[in-house]
Coordinates of C-alpha atoms in Angstrom, one line a residue:
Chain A
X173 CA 0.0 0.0 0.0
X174 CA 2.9 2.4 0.5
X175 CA 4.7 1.6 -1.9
X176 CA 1.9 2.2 -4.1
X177 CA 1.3 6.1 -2.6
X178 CA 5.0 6.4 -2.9
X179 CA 4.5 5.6 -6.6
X180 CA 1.3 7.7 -7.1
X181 CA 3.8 10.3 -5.5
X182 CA 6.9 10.1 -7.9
X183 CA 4.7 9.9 -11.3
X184 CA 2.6 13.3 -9.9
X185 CA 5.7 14.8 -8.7
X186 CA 7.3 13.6 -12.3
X187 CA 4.5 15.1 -14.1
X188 CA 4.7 18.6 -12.9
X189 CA 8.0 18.7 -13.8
X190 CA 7.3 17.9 -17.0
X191 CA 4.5 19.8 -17.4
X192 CA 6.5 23.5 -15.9
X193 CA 4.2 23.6 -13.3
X194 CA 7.1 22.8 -10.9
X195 CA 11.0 23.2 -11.2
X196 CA 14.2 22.4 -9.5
X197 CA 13.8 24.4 -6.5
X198 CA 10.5 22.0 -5.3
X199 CA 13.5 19.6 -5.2
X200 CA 15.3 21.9 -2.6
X201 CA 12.0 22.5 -0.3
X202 CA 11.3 18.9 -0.7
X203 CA 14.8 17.7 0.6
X204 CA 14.3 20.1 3.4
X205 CA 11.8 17.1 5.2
X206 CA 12.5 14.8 7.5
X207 CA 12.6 11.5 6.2
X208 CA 9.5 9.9 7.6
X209 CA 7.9 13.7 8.9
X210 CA 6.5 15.4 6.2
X211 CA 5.0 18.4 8.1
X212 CA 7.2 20.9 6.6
X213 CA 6.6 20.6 3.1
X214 CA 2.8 19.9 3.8
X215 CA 2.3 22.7 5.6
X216 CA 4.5 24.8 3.5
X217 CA 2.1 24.3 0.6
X218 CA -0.9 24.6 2.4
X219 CA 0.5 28.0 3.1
X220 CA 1.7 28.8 -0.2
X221 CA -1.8 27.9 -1.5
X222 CA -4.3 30.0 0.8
X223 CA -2.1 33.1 0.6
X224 CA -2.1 32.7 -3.1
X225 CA -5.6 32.4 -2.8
X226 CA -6.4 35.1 -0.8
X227 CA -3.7 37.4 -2.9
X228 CA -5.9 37.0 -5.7
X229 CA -9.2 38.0 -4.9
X230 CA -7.6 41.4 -3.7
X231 CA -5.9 42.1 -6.7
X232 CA -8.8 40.7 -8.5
X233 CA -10.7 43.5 -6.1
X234 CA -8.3 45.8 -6.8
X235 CA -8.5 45.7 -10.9
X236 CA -12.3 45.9 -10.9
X237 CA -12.2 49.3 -9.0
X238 CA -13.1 52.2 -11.5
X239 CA -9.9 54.2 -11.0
X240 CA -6.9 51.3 -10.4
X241 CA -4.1 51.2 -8.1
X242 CA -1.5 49.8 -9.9
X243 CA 0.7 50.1 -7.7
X244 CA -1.2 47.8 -5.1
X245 CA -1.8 45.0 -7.6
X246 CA 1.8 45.3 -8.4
X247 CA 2.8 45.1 -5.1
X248 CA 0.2 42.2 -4.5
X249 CA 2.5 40.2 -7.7
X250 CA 5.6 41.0 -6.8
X251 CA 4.8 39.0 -3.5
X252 CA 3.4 36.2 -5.5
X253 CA 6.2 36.0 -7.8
X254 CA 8.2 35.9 -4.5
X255 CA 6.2 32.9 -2.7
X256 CA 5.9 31.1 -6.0
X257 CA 9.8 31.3 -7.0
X258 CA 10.6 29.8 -3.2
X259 CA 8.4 27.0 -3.7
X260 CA 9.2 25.9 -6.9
X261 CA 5.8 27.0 -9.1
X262 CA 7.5 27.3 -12.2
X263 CA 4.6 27.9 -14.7
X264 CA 2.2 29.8 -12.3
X265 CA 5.3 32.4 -11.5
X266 CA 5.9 33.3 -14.6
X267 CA 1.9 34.7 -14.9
X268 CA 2.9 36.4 -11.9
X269 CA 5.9 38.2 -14.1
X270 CA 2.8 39.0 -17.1
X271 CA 0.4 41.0 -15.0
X272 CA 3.3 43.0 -13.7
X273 CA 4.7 43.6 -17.3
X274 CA 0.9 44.8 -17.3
X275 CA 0.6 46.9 -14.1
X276 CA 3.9 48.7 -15.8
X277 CA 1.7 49.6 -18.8
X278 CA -1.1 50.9 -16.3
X279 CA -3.3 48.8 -18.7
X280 CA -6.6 47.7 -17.2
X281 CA -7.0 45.3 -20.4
X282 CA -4.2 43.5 -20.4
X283 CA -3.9 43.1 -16.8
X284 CA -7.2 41.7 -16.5
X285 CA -5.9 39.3 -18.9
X286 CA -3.4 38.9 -17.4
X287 CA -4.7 37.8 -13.7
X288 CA -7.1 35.5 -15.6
X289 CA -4.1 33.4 -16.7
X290 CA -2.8 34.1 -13.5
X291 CA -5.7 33.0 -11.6
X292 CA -6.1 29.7 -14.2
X293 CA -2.4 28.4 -14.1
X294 CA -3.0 28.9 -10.2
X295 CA -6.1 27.0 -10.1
X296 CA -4.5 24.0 -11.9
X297 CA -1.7 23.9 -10.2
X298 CA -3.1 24.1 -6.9
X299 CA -5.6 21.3 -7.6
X300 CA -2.2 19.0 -7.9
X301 CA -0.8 20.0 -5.2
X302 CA -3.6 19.2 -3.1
X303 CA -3.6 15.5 -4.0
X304 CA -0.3 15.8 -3.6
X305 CA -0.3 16.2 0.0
X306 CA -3.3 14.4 -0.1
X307 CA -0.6 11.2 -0.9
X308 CA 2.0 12.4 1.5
X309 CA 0.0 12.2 4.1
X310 CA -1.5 9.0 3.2
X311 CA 2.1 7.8 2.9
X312 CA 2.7 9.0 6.2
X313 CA -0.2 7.2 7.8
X314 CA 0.8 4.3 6.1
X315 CA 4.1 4.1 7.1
X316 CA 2.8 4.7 10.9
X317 CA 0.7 2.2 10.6
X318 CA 3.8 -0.4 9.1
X319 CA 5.9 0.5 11.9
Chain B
X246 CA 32.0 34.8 36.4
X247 CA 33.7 32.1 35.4
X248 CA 34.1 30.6 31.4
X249 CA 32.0 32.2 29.0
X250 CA 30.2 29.3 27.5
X251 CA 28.9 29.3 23.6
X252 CA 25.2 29.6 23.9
X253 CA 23.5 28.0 20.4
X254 CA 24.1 30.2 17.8
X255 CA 21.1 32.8 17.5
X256 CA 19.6 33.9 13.7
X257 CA 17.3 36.8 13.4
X258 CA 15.3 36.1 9.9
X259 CA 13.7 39.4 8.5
X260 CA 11.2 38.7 5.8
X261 CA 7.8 40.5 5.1
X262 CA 6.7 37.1 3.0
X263 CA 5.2 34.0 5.1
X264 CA 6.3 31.2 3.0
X265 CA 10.1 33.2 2.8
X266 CA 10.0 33.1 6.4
X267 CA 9.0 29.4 7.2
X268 CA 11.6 28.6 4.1
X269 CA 14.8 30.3 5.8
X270 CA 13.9 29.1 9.7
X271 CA 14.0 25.5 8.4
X272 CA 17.0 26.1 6.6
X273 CA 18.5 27.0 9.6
X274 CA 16.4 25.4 12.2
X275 CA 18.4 21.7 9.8
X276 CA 21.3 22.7 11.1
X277 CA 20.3 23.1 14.2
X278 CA 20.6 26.9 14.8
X279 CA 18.2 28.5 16.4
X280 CA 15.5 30.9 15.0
X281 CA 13.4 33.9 15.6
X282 CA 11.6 34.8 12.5
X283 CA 9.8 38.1 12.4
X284 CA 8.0 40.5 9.2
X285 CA 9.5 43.7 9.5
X286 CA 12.8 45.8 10.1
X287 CA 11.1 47.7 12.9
X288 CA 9.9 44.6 14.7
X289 CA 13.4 43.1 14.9
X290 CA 14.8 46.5 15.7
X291 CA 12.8 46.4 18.8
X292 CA 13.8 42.9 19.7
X293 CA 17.3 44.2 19.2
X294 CA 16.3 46.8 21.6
X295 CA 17.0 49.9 19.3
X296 CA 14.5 52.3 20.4
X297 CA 13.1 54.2 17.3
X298 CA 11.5 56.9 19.2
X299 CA 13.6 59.6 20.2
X300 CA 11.0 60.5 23.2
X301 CA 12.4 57.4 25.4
X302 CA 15.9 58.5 27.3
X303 CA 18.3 56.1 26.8
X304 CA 18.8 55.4 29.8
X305 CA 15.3 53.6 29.5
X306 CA 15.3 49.9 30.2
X307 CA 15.3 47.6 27.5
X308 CA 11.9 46.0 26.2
X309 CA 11.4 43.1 27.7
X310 CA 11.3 40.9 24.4
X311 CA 14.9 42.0 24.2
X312 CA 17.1 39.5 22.4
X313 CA 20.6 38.5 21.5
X314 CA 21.3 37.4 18.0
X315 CA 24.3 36.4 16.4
X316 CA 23.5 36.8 12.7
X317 CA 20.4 38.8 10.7
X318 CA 19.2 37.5 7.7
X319 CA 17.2 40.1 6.1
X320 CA 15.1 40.6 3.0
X321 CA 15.7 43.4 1.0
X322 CA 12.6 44.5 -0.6
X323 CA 10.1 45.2 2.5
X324 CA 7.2 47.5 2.7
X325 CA 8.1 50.6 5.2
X326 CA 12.1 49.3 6.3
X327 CA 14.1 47.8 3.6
X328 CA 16.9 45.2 4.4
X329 CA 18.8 47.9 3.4
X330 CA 17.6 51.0 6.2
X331 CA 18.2 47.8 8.6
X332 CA 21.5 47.1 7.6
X333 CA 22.1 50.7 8.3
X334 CA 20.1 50.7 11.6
X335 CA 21.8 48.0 12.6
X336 CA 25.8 49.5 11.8
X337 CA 25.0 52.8 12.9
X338 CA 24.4 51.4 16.5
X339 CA 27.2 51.1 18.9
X340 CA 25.5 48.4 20.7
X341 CA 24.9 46.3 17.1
X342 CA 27.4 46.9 14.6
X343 CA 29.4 44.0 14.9
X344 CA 26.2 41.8 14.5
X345 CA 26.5 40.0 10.5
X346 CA 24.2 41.0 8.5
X347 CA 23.2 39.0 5.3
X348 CA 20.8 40.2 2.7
X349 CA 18.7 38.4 0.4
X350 CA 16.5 39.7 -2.9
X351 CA 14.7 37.8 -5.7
X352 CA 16.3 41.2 -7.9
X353 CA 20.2 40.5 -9.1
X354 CA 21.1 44.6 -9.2
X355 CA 24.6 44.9 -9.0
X356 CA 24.0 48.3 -7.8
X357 CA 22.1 46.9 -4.8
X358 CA 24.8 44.3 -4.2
X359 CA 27.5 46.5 -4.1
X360 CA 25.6 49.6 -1.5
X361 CA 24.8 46.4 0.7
X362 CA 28.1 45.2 0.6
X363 CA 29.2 48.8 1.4
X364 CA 27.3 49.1 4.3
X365 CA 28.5 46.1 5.7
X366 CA 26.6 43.2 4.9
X367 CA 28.3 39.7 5.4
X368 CA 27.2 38.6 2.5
X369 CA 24.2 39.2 -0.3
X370 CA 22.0 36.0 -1.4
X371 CA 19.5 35.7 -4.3
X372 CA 16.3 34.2 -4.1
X373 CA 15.0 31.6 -4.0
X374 CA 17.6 30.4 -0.8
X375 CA 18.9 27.0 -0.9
X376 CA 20.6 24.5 1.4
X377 CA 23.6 24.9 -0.4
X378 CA 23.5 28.9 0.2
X379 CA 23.2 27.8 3.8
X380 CA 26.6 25.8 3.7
X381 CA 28.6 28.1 2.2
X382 CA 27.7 31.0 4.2
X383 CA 27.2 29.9 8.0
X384 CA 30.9 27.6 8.6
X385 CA 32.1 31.4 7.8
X386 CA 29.8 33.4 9.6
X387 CA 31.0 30.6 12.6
X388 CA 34.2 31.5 12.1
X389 CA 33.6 34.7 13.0
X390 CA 31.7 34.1 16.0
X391 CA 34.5 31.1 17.5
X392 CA 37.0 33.9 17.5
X393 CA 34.9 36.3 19.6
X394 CA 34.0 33.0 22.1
X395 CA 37.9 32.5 22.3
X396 CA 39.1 36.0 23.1
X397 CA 35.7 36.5 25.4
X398 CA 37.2 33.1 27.1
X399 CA 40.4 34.0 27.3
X400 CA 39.5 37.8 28.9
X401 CA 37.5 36.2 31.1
X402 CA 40.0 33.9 32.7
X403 CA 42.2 36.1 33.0
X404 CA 44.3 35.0 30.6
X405 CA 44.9 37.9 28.6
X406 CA 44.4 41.6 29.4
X407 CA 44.8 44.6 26.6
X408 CA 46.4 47.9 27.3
X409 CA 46.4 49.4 24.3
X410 CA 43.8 48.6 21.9
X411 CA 45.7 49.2 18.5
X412 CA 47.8 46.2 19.4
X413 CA 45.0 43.9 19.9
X414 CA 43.3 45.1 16.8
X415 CA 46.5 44.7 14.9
X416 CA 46.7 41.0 16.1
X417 CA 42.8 40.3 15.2
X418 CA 43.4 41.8 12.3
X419 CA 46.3 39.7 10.9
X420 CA 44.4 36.6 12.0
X421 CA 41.0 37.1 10.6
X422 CA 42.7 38.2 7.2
X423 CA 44.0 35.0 7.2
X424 CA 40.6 32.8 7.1
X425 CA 38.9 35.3 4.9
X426 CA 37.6 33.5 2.0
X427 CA 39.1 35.7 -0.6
X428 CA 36.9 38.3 -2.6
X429 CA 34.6 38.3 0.0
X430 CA 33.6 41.9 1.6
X431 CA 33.6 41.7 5.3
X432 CA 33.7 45.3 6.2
X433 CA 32.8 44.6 9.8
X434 CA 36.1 41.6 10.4
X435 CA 38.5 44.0 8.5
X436 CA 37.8 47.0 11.4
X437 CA 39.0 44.1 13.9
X438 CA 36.2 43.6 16.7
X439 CA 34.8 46.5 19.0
X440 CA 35.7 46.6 22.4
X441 CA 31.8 47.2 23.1
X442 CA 31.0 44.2 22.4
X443 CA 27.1 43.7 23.2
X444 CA 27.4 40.6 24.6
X445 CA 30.6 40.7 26.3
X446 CA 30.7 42.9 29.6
X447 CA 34.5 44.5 29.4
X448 CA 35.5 47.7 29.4
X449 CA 38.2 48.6 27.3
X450 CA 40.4 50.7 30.6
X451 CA 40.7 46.7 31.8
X452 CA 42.7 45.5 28.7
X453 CA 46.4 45.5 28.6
X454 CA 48.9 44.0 26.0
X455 CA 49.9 40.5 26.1
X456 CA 50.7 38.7 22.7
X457 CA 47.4 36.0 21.7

């Protein structure tokens, strides 16, 4: 049974690489477990993924105001961008980097764009990393249980 | 008092992101140093104990949340207090200059380096921080902190006493030069160590020459 969530693991893991949703530095926060504990890297992505969350909405909030702080929403993405690069979220940073190149601009169009791709890549990328620690913790129960 | 022993080695983290934060206290938490993490340059200047209001005399106690750290890791872009006003906070201070500080930014300005090296940061790392980052820069910023143990030890058991402070300079001097990894800016070493010292208790009248 673990060896089978440990499997399940590898090939999701595998896939986001793959795919540019994650890159080498998920490998560095992901060494940074215990072997056997995985509360770190859990809980770090639990994090990562509510704050993202929340970050949104605002800026979404903030671009749907009829005189725009740009400098907020930049603000707002140059956080993201920051939280996103630690973790490894490849694909979903680099949306981060577009909405900014359109907050430079001051262009409510292209920004709006802009967070919708933002707000997409997020949203498939989050749904991932849910099962993913969805299988690490059933890896960890599993391995309580074998020992 | 007798031997000064080496209490664990104490890193104040500076970082205005949540995920930054958690990311650098287990990096350092691994090898086993210990942590306080907090979100601002004005709430680890008060656990420093640098009073920002001018209204409070300084002979004012300290706040009780008062701490002693032996390295800041700070982030550089921060809403209100960059790493950078910190770094100078912190080197304008009598009581915290000779406290390391390192910076770290997601941006690779050379400009920015180089007025954070100036200012006397340890050292400068980009984002995102990795283990390896951690390797290479706390053996030196150990270093740094063995000597100090060793000449606190060594003042405190009476083993060596300083007259004039030149000559113990000079002789820090010549031996921290010599473990300096080389193209590294450590403003703070190359001005030898401070007689006020936070966490040593000397004053300098007590100190005469004696070869260490």
């Amino acid at each position: 049974m673990a060896a089978f969530a440990q499997e399940q693991l590898d090939a999701l893991v595998n896939g986001m690489y793959r795919e540019g949703f994650l890159d080498e530095q998920f490998q560095q926060i992901r060494a940074l477990d215990e072997g056997g504990s995985p509360d770190f890297l859990v809980e770090l992505l639990g994090l990562f993924c509510a704050d993202t969350d929340r970050m949104l909405n605002e800026a979404a909030l903030l671009l749907n105001q009829p005189i725009v702080d740009y400098k907020k929403v930049d603000a707002y993405f140059h956080q993201l961008k920051g939280s996103s690069a630690s973790v490894g979220a490849h694909s979903f940073k680099l949306t981060c980097m577009l909405v900014r190149d359109s907050c430079d601009k001051n262009d409510k169009e292209s920004c709006l764009e802009a967070l919708n791709l933002a707000k997409q890549r997020f949203y498939e990328l989050s749904k991932r990393l849910n099962i993913m620690i969805q299988v690490i913790n059933d890896l960890h129960h599993f391995l309580i249980l074998l020992f | 008092m007798a031997v000064a022993t080496e209490t664990q080695f104490h890193v104040l983290a500076v970082d205005d992101s949540i995920i930054d934060r958690k990311l650098i206290e287990r990096l350092l938490r691994i090898s086993s140093f210990q942590v306080t993490a907090v979100e601002s340059g004005s709430k680890a200047l008060e656990l420093l104990g640098l009073r920002e209001d001018l209204k409070s005399p300084p002979s004012a106690p300290p706040y009780q949340n008062e701490i002693d750290v032996n390295l800041v890791i700070t982030d550089y872009s921060m809403p209100g207090m960059t790493g950078y006003d910190l770094l100078r906070k912190i080197k304008e201070s009598s009581a915290l200059k000779d406290i390391p500080v390192v910076i770290m930014s997601s941006e690779n300005v050379p400009s920015r380096i180089n007025r954070c090296l100036e200012e006397g940061a340890e050292e400068f790392l980009l984002k995102p921080v990795k283990q390896s980052d951690m390797n290479k820069l706390m053996p030196r910023i150990l270093k740094g902190k063995s000597k100090e143990n060793q000449l606190e030890n060594n003042i405190n058991n009476g083993f060596c006493t300083v007259t004039c402070e030149n000559t113990i300079t000079d002789n820090m001097k010549s031996s921290t030069n010599s473990t300096n990894i080389s193209g590294n800016k450590r403003k703070a070493m190359d001005e030898g160590f401070s007689p006020e010292r936070r966490k040593a208790r000397l004053s300098s009248s007590n100190w005469q020459c004696c070869d260490i």
